[in-house]
GROMACS .gro file of C-alpha atoms in nm:
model
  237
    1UNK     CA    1  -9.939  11.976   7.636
    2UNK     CA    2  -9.997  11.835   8.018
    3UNK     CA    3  -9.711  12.006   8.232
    4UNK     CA    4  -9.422  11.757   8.320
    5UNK     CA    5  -9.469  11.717   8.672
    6UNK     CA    6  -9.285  11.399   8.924
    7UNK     CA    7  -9.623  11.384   9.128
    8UNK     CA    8  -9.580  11.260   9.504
    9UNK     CA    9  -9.202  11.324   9.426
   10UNK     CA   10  -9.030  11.467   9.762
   11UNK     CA   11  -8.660  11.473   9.757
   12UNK     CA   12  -8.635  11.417  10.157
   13UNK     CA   13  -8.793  11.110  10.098
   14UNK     CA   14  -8.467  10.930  10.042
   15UNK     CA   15  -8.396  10.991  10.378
   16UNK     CA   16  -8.743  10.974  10.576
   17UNK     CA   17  -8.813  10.619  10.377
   18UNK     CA   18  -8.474  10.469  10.421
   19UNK     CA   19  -8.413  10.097  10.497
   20UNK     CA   20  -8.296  10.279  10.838
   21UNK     CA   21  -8.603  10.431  10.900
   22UNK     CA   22  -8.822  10.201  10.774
   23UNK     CA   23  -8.688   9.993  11.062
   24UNK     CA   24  -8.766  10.277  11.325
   25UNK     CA   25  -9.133  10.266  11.141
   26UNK     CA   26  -9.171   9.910  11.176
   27UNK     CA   27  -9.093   9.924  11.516
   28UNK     CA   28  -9.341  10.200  11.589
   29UNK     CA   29  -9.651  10.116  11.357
   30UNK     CA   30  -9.622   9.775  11.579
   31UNK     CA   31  -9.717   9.989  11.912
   32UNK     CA   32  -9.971  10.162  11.706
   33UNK     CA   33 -10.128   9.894  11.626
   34UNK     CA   34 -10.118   9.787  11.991
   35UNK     CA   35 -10.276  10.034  12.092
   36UNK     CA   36 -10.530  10.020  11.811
   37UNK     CA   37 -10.613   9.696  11.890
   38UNK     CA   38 -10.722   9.808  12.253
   39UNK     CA   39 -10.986  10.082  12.129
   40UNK     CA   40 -10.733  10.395  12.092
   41UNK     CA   41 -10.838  10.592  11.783
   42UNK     CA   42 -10.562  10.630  11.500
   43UNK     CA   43 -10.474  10.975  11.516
   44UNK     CA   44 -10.404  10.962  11.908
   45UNK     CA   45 -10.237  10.680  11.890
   46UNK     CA   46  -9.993  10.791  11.613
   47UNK     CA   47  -9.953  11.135  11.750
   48UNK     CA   48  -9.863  10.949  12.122
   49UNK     CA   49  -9.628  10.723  11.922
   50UNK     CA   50  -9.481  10.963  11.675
   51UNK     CA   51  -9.392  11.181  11.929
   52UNK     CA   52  -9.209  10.913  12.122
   53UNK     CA   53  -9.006  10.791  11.808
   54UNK     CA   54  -8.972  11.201  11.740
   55UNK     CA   55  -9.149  11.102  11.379
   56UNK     CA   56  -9.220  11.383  11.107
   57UNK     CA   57  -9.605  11.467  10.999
   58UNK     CA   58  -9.482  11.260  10.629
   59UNK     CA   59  -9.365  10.959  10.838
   60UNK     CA   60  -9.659  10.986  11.102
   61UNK     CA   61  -9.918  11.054  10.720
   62UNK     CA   62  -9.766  10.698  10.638
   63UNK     CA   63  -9.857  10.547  10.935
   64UNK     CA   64 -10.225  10.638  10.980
   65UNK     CA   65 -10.231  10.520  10.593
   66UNK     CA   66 -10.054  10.168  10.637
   67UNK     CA   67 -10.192  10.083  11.035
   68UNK     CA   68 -10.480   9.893  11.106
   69UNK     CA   69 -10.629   9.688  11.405
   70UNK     CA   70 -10.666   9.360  11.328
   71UNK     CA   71 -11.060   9.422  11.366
   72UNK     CA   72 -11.045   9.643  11.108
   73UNK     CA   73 -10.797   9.432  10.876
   74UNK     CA   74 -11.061   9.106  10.921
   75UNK     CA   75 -11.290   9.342  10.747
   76UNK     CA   76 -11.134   9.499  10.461
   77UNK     CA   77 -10.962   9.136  10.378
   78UNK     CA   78 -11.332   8.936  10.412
   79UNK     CA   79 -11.461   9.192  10.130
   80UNK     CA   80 -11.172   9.152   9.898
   81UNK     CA   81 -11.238   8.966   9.623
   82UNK     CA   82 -10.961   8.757   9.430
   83UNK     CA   83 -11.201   8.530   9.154
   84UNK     CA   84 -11.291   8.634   8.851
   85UNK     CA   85 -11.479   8.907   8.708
   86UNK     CA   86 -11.512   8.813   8.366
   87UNK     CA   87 -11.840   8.972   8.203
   88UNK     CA   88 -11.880   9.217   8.507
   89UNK     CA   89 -11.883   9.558   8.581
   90UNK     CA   90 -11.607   9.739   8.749
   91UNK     CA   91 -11.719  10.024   8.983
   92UNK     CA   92 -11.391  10.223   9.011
   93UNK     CA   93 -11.213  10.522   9.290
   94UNK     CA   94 -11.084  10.691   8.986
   95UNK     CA   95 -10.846  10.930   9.186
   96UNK     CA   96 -10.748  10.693   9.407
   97UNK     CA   97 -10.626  10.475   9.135
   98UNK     CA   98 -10.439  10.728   8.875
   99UNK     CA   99 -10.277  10.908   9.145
  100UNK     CA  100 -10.114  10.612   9.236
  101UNK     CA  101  -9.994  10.522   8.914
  102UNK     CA  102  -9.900  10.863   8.839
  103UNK     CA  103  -9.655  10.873   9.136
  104UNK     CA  104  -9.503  10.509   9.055
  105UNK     CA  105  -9.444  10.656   8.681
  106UNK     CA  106  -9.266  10.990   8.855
  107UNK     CA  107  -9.071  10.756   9.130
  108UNK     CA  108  -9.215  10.870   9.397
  109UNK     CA  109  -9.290  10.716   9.748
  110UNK     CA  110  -9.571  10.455   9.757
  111UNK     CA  111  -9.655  10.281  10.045
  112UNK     CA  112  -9.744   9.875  10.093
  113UNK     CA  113  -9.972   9.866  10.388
  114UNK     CA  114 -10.108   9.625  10.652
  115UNK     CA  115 -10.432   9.512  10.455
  116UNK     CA  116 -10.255   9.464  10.092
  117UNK     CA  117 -10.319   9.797   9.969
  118UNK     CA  118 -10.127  10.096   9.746
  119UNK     CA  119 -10.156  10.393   9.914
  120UNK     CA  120  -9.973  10.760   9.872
  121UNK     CA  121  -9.893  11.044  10.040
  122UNK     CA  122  -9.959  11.306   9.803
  123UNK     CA  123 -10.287  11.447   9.917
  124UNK     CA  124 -10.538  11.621   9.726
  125UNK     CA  125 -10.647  11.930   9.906
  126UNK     CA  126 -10.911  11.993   9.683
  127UNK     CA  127 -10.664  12.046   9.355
  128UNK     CA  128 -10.549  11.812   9.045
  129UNK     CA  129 -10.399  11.862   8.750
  130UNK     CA  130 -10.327  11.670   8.436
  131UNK     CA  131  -9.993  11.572   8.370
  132UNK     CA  132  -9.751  11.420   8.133
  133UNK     CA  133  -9.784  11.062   8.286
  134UNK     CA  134 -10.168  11.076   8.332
  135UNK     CA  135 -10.256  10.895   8.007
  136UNK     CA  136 -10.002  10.651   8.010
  137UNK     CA  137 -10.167  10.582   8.381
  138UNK     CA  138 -10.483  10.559   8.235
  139UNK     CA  139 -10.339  10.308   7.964
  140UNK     CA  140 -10.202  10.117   8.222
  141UNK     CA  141 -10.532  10.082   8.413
  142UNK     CA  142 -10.700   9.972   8.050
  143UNK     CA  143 -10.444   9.669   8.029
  144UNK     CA  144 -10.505   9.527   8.378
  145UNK     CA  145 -10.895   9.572   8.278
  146UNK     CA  146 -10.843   9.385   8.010
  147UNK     CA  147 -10.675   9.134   8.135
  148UNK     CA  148 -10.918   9.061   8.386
  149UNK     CA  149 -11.175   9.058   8.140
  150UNK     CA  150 -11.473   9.266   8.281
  151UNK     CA  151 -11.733   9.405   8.044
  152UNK     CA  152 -11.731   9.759   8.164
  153UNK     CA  153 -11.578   9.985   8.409
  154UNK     CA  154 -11.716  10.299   8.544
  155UNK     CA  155 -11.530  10.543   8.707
  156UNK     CA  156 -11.622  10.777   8.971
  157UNK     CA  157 -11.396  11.132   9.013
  158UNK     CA  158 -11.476  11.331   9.308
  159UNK     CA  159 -11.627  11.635   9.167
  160UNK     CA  160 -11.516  11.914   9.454
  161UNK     CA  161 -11.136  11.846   9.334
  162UNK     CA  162 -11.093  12.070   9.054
  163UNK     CA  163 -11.023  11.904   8.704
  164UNK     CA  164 -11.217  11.620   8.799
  165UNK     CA  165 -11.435  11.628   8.474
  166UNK     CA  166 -11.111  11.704   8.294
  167UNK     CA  167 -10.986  11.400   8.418
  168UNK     CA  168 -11.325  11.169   8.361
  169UNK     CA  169 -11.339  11.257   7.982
  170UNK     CA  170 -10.993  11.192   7.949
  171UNK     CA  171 -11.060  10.872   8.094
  172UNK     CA  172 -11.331  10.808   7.797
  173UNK     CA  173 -11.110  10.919   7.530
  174UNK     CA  174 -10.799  10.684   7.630
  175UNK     CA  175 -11.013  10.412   7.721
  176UNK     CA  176 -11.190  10.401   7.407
  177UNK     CA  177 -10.996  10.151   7.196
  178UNK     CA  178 -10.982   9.913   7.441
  179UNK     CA  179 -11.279   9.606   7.429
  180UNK     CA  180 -11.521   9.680   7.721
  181UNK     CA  181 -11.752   9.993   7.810
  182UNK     CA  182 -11.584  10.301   7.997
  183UNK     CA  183 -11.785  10.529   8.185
  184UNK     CA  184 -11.665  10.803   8.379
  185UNK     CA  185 -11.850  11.123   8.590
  186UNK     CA  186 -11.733  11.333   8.827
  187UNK     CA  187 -11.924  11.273   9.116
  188UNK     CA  188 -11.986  11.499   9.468
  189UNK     CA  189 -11.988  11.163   9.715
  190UNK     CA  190 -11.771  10.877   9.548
  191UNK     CA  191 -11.752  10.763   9.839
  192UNK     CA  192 -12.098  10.689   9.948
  193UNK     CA  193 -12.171  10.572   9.567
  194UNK     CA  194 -11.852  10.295   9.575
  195UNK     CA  195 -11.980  10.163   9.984
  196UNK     CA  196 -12.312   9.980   9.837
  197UNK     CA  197 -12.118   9.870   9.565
  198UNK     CA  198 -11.960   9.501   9.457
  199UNK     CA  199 -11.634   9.471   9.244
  200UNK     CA  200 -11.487   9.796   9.370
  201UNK     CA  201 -11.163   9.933   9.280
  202UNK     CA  202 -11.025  10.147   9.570
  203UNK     CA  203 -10.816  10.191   9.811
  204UNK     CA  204 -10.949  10.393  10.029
  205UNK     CA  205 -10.991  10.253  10.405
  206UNK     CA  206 -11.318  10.365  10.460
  207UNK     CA  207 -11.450  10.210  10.106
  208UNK     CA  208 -11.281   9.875  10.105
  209UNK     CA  209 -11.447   9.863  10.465
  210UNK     CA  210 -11.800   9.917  10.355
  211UNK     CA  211 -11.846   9.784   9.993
  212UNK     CA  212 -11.962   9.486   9.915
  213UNK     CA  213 -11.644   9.376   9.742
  214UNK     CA  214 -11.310   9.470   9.665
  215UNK     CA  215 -11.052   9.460   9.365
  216UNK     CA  216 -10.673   9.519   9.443
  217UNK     CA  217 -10.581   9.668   9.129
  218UNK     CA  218 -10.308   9.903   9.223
  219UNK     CA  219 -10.121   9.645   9.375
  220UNK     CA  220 -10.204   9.440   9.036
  221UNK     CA  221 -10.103   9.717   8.769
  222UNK     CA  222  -9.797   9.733   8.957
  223UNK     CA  223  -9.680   9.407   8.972
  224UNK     CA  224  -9.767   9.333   8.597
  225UNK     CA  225  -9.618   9.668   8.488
  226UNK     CA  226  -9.336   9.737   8.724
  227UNK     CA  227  -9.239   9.477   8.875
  228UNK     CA  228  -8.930   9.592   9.102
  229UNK     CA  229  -9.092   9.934   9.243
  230UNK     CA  230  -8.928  10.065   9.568
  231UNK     CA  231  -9.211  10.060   9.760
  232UNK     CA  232  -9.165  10.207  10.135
  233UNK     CA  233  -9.297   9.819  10.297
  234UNK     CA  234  -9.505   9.900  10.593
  235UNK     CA  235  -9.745   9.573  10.532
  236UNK     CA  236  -9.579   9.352  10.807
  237UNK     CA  237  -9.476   9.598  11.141
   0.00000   0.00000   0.00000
């Protein structure tokens, strides 16, 4: 049995992610993103910043994950793409999508950022582990795939995180009774395989940046499936 586990669940949380100080965020991610816009680089800025607004490292992680110049916004947005993929191929970040959904299902803290996005602040570190909301995250993925009517999606695990073939064939077997093709590998440099790719599901910055095109699942699965989540809103400082 997968261990019961809230993933990205962090009891201070309530507190660091108030309406209170996601005012105080606000108000700071806007003079990061000043100084962004003038050629600082992120993690200057935020540490200049964070240390004015006397920010912890969770609040100042959610900041370097929801702050972007507006150079940078123009394009992750011009890559996005909203029409149809019926009869294509989806070329999907497969941690960066289940983790996601695995914290929404446990309640914990998922951030709206500046370009659209889902993001978390669980972090990797080089270790996952199956647990008892992974399939129903994979399930949920399956429905939105369906719905959007591609014939196939292949998913791409990073394979120095440990588990990540675990996760890819349970992936296969879920996915399985749904109508389109699954594929799923773990793979050393997802990253580098998703940047020459079109019809991407990610996330990531640095992906959505580089790949051809984009698909803002996440943010789809969770507004089909649940609806009212508390996301911490840093998408307008």
């Amino acid at each position: 049995m997968p261990e019961k586990v809230r993933r990205g669940f962090v009891p201070s949380d309530k507190k660091e992610f108030s309406s209170e100080s996601l005012a105080i965020l606000r108000s700071a991610q806007r003079d990061i993103v000043f100084l962004l816009n003038r050629g600082y680089g992120a993690e200057r800025s935020i540490r200049f910043v964070g240390d004015h607004y006397q920010l912890s490292s969770r609040q100042r992680m959610a900041l370097f994950r929801a702050a972007a110049s507006e150079g940078s916004l123009r394009a992750r947005l011009s890559r996005q793409q909203k029409n149809s993929v019926c009869s294509e191929t989806l070329h999907i970040d497969g941690f960066n999508i289940v983790i996601p959904l695995e914290i929404a299902l446990s309640g914990g803290t998922l951030l709206l950022c500046m370009d659209g996005t889902v993001r978390d602040l669980a972090g990797l570190h080089g270790t996952y582990r199956l647990i008892d909301k992974t399939d129903e995250a994979i399930n949920m993925i399956g429905r939105a795939i369906k719905k959007r009517g591609a014939a196939a999606a292949v998913f791409y695990f990073d394979s120095p995180v440990s588990n990540a073939g675990r996760l890819a064939q349970r992936v296969r077997e879920v996915l399985s009774k749904f109508p389109f093709s699954v594929s799923a590998y773990a793979e050393p440099h997802v990253d580098k395989v998703l940047s020459g790719k079109s019809n991407v599901v990610s996330g990531d910055s640095v992906i959505i940046s580089h790949c051809k095109s984009w698909i803002n699942l996440t943010r789809e699965i969770l507004a089909d499936e649940i609806p009212d989540y508390p996301f911490a809103d840093l998408s307008k400082p």
